[in-house]
CSV table of C-alpha atoms and ligand atoms in Angstrom, one decimal:
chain,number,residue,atom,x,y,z
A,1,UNK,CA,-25.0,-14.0,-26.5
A,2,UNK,CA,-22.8,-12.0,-24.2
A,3,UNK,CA,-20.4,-13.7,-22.0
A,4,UNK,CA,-19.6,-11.7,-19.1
A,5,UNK,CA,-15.9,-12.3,-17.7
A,6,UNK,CA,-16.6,-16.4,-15.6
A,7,UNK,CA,-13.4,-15.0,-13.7
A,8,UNK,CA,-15.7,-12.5,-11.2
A,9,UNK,CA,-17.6,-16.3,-10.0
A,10,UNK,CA,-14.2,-17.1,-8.7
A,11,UNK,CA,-13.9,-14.5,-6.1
A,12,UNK,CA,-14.6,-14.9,-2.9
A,13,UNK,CA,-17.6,-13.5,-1.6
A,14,UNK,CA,-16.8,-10.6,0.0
A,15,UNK,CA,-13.7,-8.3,0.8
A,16,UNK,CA,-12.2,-8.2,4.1
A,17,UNK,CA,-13.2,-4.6,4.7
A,18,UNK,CA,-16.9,-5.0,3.9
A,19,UNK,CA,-17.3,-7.6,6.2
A,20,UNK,CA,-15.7,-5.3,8.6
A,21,UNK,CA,-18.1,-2.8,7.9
A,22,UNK,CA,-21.1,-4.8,7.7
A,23,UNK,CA,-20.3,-6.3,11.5
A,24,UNK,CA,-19.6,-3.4,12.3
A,25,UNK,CA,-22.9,-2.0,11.3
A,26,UNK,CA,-24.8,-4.7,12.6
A,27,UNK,CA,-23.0,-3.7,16.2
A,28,UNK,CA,-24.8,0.0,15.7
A,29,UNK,CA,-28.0,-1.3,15.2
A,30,UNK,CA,-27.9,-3.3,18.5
A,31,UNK,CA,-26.5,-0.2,19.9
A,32,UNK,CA,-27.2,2.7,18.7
A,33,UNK,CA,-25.3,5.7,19.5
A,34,UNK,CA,-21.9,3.5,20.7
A,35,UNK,CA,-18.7,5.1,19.9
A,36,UNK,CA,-16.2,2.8,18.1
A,37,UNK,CA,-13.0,3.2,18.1
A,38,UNK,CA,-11.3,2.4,14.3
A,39,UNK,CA,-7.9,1.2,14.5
A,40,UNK,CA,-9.1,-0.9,11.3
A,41,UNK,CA,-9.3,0.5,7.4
A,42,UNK,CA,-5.8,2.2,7.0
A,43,UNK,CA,-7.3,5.8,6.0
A,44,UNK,CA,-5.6,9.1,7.1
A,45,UNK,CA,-6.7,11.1,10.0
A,46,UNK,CA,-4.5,14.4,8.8
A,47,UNK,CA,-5.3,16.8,6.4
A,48,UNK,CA,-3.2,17.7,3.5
A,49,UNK,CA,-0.2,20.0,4.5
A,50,UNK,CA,-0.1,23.3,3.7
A,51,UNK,CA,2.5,23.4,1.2
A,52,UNK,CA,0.0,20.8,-1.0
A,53,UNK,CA,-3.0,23.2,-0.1
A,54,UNK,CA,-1.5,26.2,-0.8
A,55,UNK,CA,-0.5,24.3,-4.4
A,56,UNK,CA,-4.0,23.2,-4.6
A,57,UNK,CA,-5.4,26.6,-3.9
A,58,UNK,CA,-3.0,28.6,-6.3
A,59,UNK,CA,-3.5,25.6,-9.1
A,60,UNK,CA,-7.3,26.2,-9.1
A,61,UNK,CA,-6.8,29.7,-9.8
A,62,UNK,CA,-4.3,29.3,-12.9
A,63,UNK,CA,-7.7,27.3,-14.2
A,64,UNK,CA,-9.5,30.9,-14.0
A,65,UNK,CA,-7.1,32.7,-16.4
A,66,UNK,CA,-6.9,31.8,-20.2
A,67,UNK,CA,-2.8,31.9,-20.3
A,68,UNK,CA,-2.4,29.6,-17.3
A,69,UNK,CA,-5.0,27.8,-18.0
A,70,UNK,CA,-4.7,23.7,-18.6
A,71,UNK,CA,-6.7,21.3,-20.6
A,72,UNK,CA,-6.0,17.9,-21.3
A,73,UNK,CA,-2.9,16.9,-19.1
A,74,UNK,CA,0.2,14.2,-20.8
A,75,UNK,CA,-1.1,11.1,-20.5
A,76,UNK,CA,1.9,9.4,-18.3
A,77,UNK,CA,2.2,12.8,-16.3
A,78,UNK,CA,3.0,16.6,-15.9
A,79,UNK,CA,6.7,17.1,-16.8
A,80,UNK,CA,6.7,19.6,-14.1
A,81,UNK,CA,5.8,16.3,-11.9
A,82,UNK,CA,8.0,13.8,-13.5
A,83,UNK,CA,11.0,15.9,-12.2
A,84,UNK,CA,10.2,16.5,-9.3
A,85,UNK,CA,9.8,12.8,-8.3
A,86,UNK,CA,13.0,11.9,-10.5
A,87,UNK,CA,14.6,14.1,-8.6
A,88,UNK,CA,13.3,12.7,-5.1
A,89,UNK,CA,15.0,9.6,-6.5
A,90,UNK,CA,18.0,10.8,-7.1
A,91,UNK,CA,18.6,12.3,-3.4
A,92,UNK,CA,18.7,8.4,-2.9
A,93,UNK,CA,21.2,7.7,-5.4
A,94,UNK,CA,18.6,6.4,-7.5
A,95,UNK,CA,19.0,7.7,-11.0
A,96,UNK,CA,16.0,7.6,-13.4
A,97,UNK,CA,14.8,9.2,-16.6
A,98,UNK,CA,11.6,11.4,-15.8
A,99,UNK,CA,10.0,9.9,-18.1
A,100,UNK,CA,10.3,6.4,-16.5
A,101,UNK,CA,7.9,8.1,-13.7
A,102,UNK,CA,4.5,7.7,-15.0
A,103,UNK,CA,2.1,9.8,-12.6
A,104,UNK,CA,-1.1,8.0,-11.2
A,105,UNK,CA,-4.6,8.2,-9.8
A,106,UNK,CA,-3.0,6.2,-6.7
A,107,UNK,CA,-1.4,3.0,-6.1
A,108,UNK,CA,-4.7,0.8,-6.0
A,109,UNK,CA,-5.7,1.9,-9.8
A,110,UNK,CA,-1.7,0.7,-10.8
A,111,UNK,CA,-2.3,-2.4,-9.2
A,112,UNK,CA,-4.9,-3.4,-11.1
A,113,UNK,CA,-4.3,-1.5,-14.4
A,114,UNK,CA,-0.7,-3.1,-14.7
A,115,UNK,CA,-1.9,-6.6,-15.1
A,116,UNK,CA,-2.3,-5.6,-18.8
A,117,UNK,CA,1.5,-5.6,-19.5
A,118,UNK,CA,1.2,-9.5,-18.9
A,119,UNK,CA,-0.4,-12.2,-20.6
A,120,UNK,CA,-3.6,-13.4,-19.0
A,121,UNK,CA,-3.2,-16.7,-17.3
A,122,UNK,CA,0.1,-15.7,-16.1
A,123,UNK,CA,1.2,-16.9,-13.5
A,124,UNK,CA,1.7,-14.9,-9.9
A,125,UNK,CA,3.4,-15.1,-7.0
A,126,UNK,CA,1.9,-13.5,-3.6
A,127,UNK,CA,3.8,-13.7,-0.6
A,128,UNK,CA,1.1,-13.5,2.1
A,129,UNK,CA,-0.2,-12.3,4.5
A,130,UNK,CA,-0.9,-9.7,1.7
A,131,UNK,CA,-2.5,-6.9,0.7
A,132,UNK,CA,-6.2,-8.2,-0.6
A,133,UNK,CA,-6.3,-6.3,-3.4
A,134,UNK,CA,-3.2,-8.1,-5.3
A,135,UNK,CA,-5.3,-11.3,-4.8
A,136,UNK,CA,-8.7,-9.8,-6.0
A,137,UNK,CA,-6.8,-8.0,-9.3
A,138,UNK,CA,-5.2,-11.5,-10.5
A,139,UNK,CA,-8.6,-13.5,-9.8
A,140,UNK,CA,-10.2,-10.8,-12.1
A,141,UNK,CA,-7.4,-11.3,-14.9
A,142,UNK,CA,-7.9,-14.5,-15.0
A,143,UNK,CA,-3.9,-15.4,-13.6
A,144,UNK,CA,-3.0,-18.3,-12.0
A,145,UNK,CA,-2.1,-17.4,-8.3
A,146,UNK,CA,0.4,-19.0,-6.1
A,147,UNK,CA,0.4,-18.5,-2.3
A,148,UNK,CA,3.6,-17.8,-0.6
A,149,UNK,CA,2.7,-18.1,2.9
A,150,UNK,CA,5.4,-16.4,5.6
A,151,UNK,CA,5.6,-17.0,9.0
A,152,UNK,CA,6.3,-15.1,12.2
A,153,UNK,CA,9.8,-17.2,12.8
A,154,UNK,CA,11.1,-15.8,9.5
A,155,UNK,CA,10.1,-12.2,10.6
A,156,UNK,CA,6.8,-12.7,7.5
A,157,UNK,CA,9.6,-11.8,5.2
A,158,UNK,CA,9.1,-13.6,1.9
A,159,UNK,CA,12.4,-15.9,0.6
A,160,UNK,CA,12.9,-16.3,-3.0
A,161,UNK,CA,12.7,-20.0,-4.4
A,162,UNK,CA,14.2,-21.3,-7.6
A,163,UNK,CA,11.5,-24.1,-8.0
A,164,UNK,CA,8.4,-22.0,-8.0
A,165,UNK,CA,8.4,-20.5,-11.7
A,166,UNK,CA,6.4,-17.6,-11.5
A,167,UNK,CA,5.8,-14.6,-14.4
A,168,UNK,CA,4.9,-11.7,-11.8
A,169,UNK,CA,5.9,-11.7,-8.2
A,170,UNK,CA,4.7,-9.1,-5.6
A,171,UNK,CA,6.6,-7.9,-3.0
A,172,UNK,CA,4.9,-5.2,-0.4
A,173,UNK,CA,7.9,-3.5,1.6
A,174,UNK,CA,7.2,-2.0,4.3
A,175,UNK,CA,4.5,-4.7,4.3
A,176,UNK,CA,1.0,-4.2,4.6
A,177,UNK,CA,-0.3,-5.9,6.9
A,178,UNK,CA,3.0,-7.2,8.5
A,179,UNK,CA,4.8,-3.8,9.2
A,180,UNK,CA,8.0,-6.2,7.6
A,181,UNK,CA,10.3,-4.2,5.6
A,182,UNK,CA,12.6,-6.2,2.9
A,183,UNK,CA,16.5,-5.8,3.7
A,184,UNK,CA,18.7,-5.0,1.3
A,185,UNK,CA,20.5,-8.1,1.2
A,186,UNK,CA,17.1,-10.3,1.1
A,187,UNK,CA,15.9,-7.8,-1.6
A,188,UNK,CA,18.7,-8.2,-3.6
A,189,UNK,CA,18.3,-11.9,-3.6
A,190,UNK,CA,14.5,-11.2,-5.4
A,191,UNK,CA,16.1,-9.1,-8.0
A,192,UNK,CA,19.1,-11.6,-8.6
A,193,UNK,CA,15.9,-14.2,-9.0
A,194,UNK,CA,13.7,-12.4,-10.9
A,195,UNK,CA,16.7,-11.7,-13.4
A,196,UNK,CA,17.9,-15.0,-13.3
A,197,UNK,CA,13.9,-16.9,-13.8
A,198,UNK,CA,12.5,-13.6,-16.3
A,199,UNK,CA,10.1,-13.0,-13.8
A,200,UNK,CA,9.1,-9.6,-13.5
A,201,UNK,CA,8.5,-7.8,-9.9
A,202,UNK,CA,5.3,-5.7,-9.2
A,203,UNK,CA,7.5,-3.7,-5.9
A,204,UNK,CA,4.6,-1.9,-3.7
A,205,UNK,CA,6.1,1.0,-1.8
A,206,UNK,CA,3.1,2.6,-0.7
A,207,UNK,CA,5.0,3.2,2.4
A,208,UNK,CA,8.1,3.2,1.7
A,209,UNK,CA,8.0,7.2,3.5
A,210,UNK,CA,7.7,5.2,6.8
A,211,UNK,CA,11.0,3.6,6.9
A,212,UNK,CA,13.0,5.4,9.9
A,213,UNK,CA,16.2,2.7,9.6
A,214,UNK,CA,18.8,3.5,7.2
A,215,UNK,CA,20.1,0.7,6.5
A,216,UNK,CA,16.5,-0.5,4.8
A,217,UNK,CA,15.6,0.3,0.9
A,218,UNK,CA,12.5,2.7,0.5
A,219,UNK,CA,13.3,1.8,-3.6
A,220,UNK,CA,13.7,-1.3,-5.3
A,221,UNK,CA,15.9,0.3,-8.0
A,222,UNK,CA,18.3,0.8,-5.0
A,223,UNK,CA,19.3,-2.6,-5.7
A,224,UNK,CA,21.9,-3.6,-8.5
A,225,UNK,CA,20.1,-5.1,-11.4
A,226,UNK,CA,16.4,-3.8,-10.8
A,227,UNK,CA,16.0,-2.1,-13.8
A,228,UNK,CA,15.9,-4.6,-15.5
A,229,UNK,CA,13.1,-7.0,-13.6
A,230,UNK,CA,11.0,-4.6,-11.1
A,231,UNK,CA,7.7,-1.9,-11.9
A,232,UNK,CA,7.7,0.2,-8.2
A,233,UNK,CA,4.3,0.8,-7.1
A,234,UNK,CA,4.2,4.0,-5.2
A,235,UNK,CA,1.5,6.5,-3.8
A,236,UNK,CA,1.0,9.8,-2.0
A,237,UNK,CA,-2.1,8.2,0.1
A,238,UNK,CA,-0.7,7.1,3.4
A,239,UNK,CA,2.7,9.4,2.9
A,240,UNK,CA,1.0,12.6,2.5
A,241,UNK,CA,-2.8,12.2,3.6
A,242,UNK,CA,-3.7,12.1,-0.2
A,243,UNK,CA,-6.1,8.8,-0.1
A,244,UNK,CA,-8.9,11.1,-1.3
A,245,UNK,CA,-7.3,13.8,-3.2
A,246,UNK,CA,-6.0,10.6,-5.0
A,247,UNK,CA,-2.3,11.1,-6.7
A,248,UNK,CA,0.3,8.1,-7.2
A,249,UNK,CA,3.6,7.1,-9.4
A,250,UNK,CA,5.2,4.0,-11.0
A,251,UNK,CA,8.0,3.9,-12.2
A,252,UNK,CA,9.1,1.9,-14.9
A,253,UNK,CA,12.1,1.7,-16.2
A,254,UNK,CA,13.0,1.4,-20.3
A,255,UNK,CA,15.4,-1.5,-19.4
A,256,UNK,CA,12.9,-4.2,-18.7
A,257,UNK,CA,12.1,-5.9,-21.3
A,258,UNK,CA,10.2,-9.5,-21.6
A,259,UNK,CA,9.7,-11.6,-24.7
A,260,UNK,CA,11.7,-9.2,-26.8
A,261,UNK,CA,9.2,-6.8,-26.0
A,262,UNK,CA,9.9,-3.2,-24.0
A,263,UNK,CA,7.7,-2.9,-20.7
A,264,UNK,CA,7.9,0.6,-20.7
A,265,UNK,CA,7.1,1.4,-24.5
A,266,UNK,CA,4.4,-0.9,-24.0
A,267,UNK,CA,3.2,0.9,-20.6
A,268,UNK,CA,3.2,4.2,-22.5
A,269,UNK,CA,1.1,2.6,-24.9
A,270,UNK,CA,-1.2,1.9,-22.4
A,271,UNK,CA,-1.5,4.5,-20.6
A,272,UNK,CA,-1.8,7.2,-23.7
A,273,UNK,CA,-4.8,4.6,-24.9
A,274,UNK,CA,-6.8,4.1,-21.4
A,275,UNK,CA,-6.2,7.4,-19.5
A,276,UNK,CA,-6.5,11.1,-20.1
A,277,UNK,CA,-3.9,12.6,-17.7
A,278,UNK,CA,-4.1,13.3,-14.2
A,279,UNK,CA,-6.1,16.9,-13.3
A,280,UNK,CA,-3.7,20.0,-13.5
A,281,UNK,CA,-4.9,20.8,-9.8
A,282,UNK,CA,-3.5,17.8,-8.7
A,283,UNK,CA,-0.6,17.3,-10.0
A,284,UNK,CA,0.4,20.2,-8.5
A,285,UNK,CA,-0.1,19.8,-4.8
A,286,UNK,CA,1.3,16.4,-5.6
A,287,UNK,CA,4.3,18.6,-6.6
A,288,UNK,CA,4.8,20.7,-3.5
A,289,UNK,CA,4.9,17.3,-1.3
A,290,UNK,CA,8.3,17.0,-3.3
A,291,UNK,CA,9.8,20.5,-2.4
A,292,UNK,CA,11.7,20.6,1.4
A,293,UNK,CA,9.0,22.3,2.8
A,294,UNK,CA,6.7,19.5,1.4
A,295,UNK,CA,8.8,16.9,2.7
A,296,UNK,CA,9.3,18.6,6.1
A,297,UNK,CA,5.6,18.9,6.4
A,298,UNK,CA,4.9,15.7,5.4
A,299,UNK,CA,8.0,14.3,7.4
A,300,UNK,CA,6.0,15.9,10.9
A,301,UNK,CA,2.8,14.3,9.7
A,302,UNK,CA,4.2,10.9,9.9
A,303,UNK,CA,6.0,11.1,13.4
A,304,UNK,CA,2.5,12.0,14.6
A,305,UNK,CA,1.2,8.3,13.6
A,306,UNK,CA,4.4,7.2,14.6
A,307,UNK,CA,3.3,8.3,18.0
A,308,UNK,CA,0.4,6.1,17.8
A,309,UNK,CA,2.2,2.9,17.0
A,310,UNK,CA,4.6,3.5,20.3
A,311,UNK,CA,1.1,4.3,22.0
A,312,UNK,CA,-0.5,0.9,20.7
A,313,UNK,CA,2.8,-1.1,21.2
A,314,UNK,CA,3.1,-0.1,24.7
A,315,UNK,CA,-0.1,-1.2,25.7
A,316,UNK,CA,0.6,-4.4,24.2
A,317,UNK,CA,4.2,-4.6,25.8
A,318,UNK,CA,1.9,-4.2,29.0
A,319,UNK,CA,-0.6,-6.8,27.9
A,320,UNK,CA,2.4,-9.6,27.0
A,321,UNK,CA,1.2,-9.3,23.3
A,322,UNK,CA,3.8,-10.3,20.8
A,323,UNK,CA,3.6,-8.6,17.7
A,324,UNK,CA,5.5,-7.0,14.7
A,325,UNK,CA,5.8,-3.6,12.5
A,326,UNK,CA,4.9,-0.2,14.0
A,327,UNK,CA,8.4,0.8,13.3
A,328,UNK,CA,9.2,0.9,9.6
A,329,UNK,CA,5.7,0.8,8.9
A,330,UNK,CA,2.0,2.2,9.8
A,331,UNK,CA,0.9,-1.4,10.9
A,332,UNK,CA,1.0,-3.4,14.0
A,333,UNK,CA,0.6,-6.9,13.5
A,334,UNK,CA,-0.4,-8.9,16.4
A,335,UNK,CA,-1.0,-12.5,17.3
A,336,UNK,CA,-4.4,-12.6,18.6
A,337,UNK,CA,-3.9,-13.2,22.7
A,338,UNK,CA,-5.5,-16.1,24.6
A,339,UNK,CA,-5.4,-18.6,21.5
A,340,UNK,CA,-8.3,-16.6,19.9
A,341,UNK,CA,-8.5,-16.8,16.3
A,342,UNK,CA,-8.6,-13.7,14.0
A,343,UNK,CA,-12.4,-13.0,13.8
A,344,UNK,CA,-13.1,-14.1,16.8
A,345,UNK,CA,-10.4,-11.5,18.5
A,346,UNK,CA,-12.3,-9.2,16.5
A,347,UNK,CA,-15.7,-9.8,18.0
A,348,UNK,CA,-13.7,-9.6,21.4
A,349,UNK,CA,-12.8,-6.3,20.7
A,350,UNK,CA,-15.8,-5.2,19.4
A,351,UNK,CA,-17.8,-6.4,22.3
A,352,UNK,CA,-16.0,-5.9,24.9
A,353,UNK,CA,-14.0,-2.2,23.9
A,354,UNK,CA,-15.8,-0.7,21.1
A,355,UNK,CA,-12.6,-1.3,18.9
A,356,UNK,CA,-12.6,-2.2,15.1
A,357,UNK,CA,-9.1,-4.1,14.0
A,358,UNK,CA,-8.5,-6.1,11.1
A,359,UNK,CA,-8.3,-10.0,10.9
A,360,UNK,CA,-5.4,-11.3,10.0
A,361,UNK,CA,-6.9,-14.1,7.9
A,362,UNK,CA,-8.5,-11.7,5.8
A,363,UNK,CA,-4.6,-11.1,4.3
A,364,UNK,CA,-4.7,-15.1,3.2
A,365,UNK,CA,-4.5,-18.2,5.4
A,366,UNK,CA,-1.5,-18.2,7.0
A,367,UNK,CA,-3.0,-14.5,8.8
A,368,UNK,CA,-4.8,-17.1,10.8
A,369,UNK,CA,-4.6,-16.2,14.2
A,370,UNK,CA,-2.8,-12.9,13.9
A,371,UNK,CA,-5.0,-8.8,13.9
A,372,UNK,CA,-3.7,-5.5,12.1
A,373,UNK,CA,-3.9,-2.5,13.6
A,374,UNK,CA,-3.4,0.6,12.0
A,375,UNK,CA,-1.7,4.0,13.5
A,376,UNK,CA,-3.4,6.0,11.3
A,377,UNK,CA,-6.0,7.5,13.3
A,378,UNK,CA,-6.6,10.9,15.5
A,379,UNK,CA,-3.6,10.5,18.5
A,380,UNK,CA,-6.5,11.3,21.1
A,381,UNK,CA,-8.3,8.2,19.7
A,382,UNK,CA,-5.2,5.9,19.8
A,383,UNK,CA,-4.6,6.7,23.0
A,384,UNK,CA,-8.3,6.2,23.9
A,385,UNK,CA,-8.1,3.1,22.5
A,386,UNK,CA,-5.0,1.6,23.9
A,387,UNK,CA,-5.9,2.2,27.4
A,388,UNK,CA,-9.4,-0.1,26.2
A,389,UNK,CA,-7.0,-2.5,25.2
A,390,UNK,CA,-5.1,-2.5,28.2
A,391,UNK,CA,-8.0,-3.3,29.9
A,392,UNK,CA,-9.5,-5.9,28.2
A,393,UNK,CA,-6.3,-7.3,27.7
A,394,UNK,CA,-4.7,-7.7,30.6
A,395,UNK,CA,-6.1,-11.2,31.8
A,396,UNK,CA,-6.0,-13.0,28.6
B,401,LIG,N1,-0.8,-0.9,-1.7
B,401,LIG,C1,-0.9,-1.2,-0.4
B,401,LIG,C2,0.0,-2.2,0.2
B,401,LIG,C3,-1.9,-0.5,0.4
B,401,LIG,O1,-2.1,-0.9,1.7
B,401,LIG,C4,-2.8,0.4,-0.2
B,401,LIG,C5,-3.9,1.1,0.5
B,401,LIG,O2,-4.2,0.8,1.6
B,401,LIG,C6,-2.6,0.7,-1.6
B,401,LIG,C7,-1.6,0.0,-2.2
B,401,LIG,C8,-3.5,1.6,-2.3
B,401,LIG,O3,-3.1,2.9,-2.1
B,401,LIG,P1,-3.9,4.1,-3.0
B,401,LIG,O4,-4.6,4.8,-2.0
B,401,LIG,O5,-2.8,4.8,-3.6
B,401,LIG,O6,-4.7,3.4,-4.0
C-alpha cells in the first residue's frame, strides 16, 4: 500500500498569502465592486525593460530559423548566461568560475530543490521573521527546524550562536520581510561559524539589487572564506520585474564540500538528472538585464519603488509609526500602531481603508505584532494608499 510523504500532515494549514487572499475575497463579496489597495503579496507592478524585451523578441525569432535555432538548453545553464552573471560578479570583486552559476526557473524553485544536497532530517536553522517558504520546504523534507527568533532592539538581524548545531542555516539579506540587510562585519561572523561548525549556508539574495549603501554586501562570497560554506540564492523576480517570465541563479561554488563529498559536483548531478535546461527565449532576456543598458534600465526601475517606500515611510513618520527597511530593501516593516496585533491591524486596514498588508506573524512568532508592506506597487496607488493610511492612522 502506498504511503504518501506523513511530512505534508505537519504543515500548517494554510499559507500566509491564501489567507490573505481568502479575507480578502470574503471583503468583495460583502462589497462588491470596492477598490482595494494591495501593498500586500510582493509582485511587480513594471513591465520588463526594453533591453530584456527587445532580447525576448529577437530570441523568439532565432527559434524560426533552422541555424539559430535551439533545442534542448545545458542543464545548469546557457554559457552565453553563465558569463554574463560571472561577470556581474566580478565588477564586485567577486571572482567565480561560470560554471559555479547554475541558471534557474527563479529563486522559489532553488529553495526547495536544494534541500536534496542534504540529508533528510537535517537539521535547519531559520532566523525569523522569515520568508514562509524556507519554513514550508524543510516541513516537506522532513528536516528538523530550529527557530531563531530576532527582535526589533537588535535591528531583526540574526547573531550567530556556537551552541545551536545546525546542518543548513538561512540567511535572507536584504530580509524579506524585515527590509534588514546583513553587515559585513555581522556576515562575516556566519561565515567564520558556518566554517568553524560545517554548517552549510543557504544565502537568499533575492534582493540583493536593492541595496543603495555601499558599505553593505549584495554577495555572500564577498566575504573571506564563503566558498567554502555558503550556496547564494539569487533571482531576476523583484530586480528586474521577471516574477512571471520566471529566470533565477545559484551559485555554488566547487570549494564546498561536506562529508568528503563535493556540493557542487553533486548539484550538477542534480540538476543534469531533474531539469532540462531553462528555454533559449529566456535565457536571453535574462542576459540583456546583465549588459549596462540592462542594468541602467533596471537600475531606473528600482528607484521608482524606491519612491514608494519614501512615500509609505513618510506617512508613517506622520502617523508616529516606528518601523524598519524601505531603504536597502522593497519592504517596510511596521509595528502594528495602537497595540493591535498583526491580523487584527490587518482587518483595521481592510475595513476601514481598503488596504491589504501582510501580518507580521505570518513570517513566524516573533512577527507578532509587527505588518509588511511592500513598495512594489503602481506609484499612483502607493501614494493613494498612504494618504488612507494617514488618515486612518493618525489617532491611533
Ligand atoms: N526569496 C525571497 C526572500 C522572496 O521574498 C521571494 C519572493 O517573494 C523568493 C525568494 C522567490 O523568488 P522567485 O520569484 O525567484 O521564485
Amino acid at each position: 500500500m502506498l504511503t504518501p510523504n506523513k511530512n505534508y500532515t505537519k504543515l500548517k494549514d494554510s499559507y500566509l498569502f491564501y489567507n490573505i487572499a481568502q479575507k480578502t475575497k470574503a471583503y468583495l463579496r460583502e462589497k462588491p465592486g470596492t477598490h482595494l489597495y494591495r501593498l500586500g503579496i510582493g509582485d511587480v507592478s513594471q513591465p520588463l525593460c526594453k533591453a530584456a524585451i527587445d532580447a525576448l523578441h529577437s530570441a523568439v525569432d532565432d527559434q524560426a530559423a533552422a541555424d539559430t535555432f535551439h533545442g534542448y538548453m545545458p542543464e545548469c545553464g546557457a554559457p552565453f548566461l553563465r558569463e554574463a552573471i560571472a561577470a556581474h560578479y566580478r565588477k564586485r570583486g567577486v571572482r567565480l568560475d561560470p560554471d559555479e552559476v547554475f541558471v534557474s526557473s527563479g529563486a522559489s524553485d532553488e529553495l526547495g530543490d536544494i534541500l536534496d544536497l542534504f540529508q533528510r532530517g537535517s537539521t535547519v536553522l531559520i532566523p525569523e521573521p522569515a520568508y514562509p517558504a524556507y519554513v514550508d520546504a524543510n516541513v516537506m523534507a522532513g528536516n528538523r527546524i530550529v527557530h531563531l527568533p530576532t527582535g526589533g532592539a537588535q535591528g531583526f538581524l540574526p547573531v550567530p550562536d556556537d551552541t545551536i548545531a545546525a546542518d543548513v542555516i538561512y540567511l535572507c539579506s536584504p530580509n524579506n520581510p524585515t527590509g534588514a540587510v546583513l553587515p559585513r562585519e555581522l556576515l562575516g561572523r556566519w561565515v567564520d561559524h558556518a566554517n568553524r561548525t560545517g554548517a552549510v549556508i543557504l544565502f537568499d539574495a533575492a534582493y540583493e539589487a536593492f541595496i543603495e549603501d555601499d558599505a553593505l554586501p549584495h554577495s555572500i562570497f564577498e566575504l573571506p572564506g564563503a566558498a567554502t560554506c555558503a550556496i547564494e540564492i539569487c533571482s531576476l523576480s523583484k530586480t528586474a520585474g521577471f516574477t512571471g517570465t520566471r529566470l533565477g541563479y545559484t551559485v555554488l561554488p566547487k570549494t564546498l564540500v561536506r562529508g568528503g563529498q563535493n556540493l557542487h559536483a553533486m548539484w550538477v548531478r542534480n540538476r543534469t538528472t531533474k531539469t532540462n535546461g531553462i528555454s533559449y527565449i529566456l535565457q536571453k532576456g535574462g542576459a540583456a538585464i546583465f549588459t549596462d543598458e540592462g542594468q541602467a534600465q533596471v537600475k531606473a526601475q528600482i528607484a521608482v519603488y524606491k519612491q514608494n517606500a519614501k512615500t509609505l515611510t513618510d506617512a508613517l513618520d506622520k502617523c508616529g509609526i516606528r518601523y524598519t527597511g524601505g531603504k536597502n530593501a522593497p519592504y517596510i516593516w511596521l509595528r502594528c500602531p495602537g497595540g493591535m496585533d498583526s491580523w487584527t491591524f490587518f482587518d483595521f486596514l481592510l475595513q476601514h481603508a481598503q488596504i491589504v498588508g501582510t501580518p507580521g506573524a505570518g513570517f513566524g512568532a516573533c512577527g507578532e505584532g509587527y505588518f509588511r508592506f511592500s513598495c512594489f506597487g503602481s506609484p499612483k496607488e502607493t501614494a493613494a494608499a498612504a494618504k488612507r493610511l494617514q488618515t486612518v492612522c493618525a489617532d491611533l
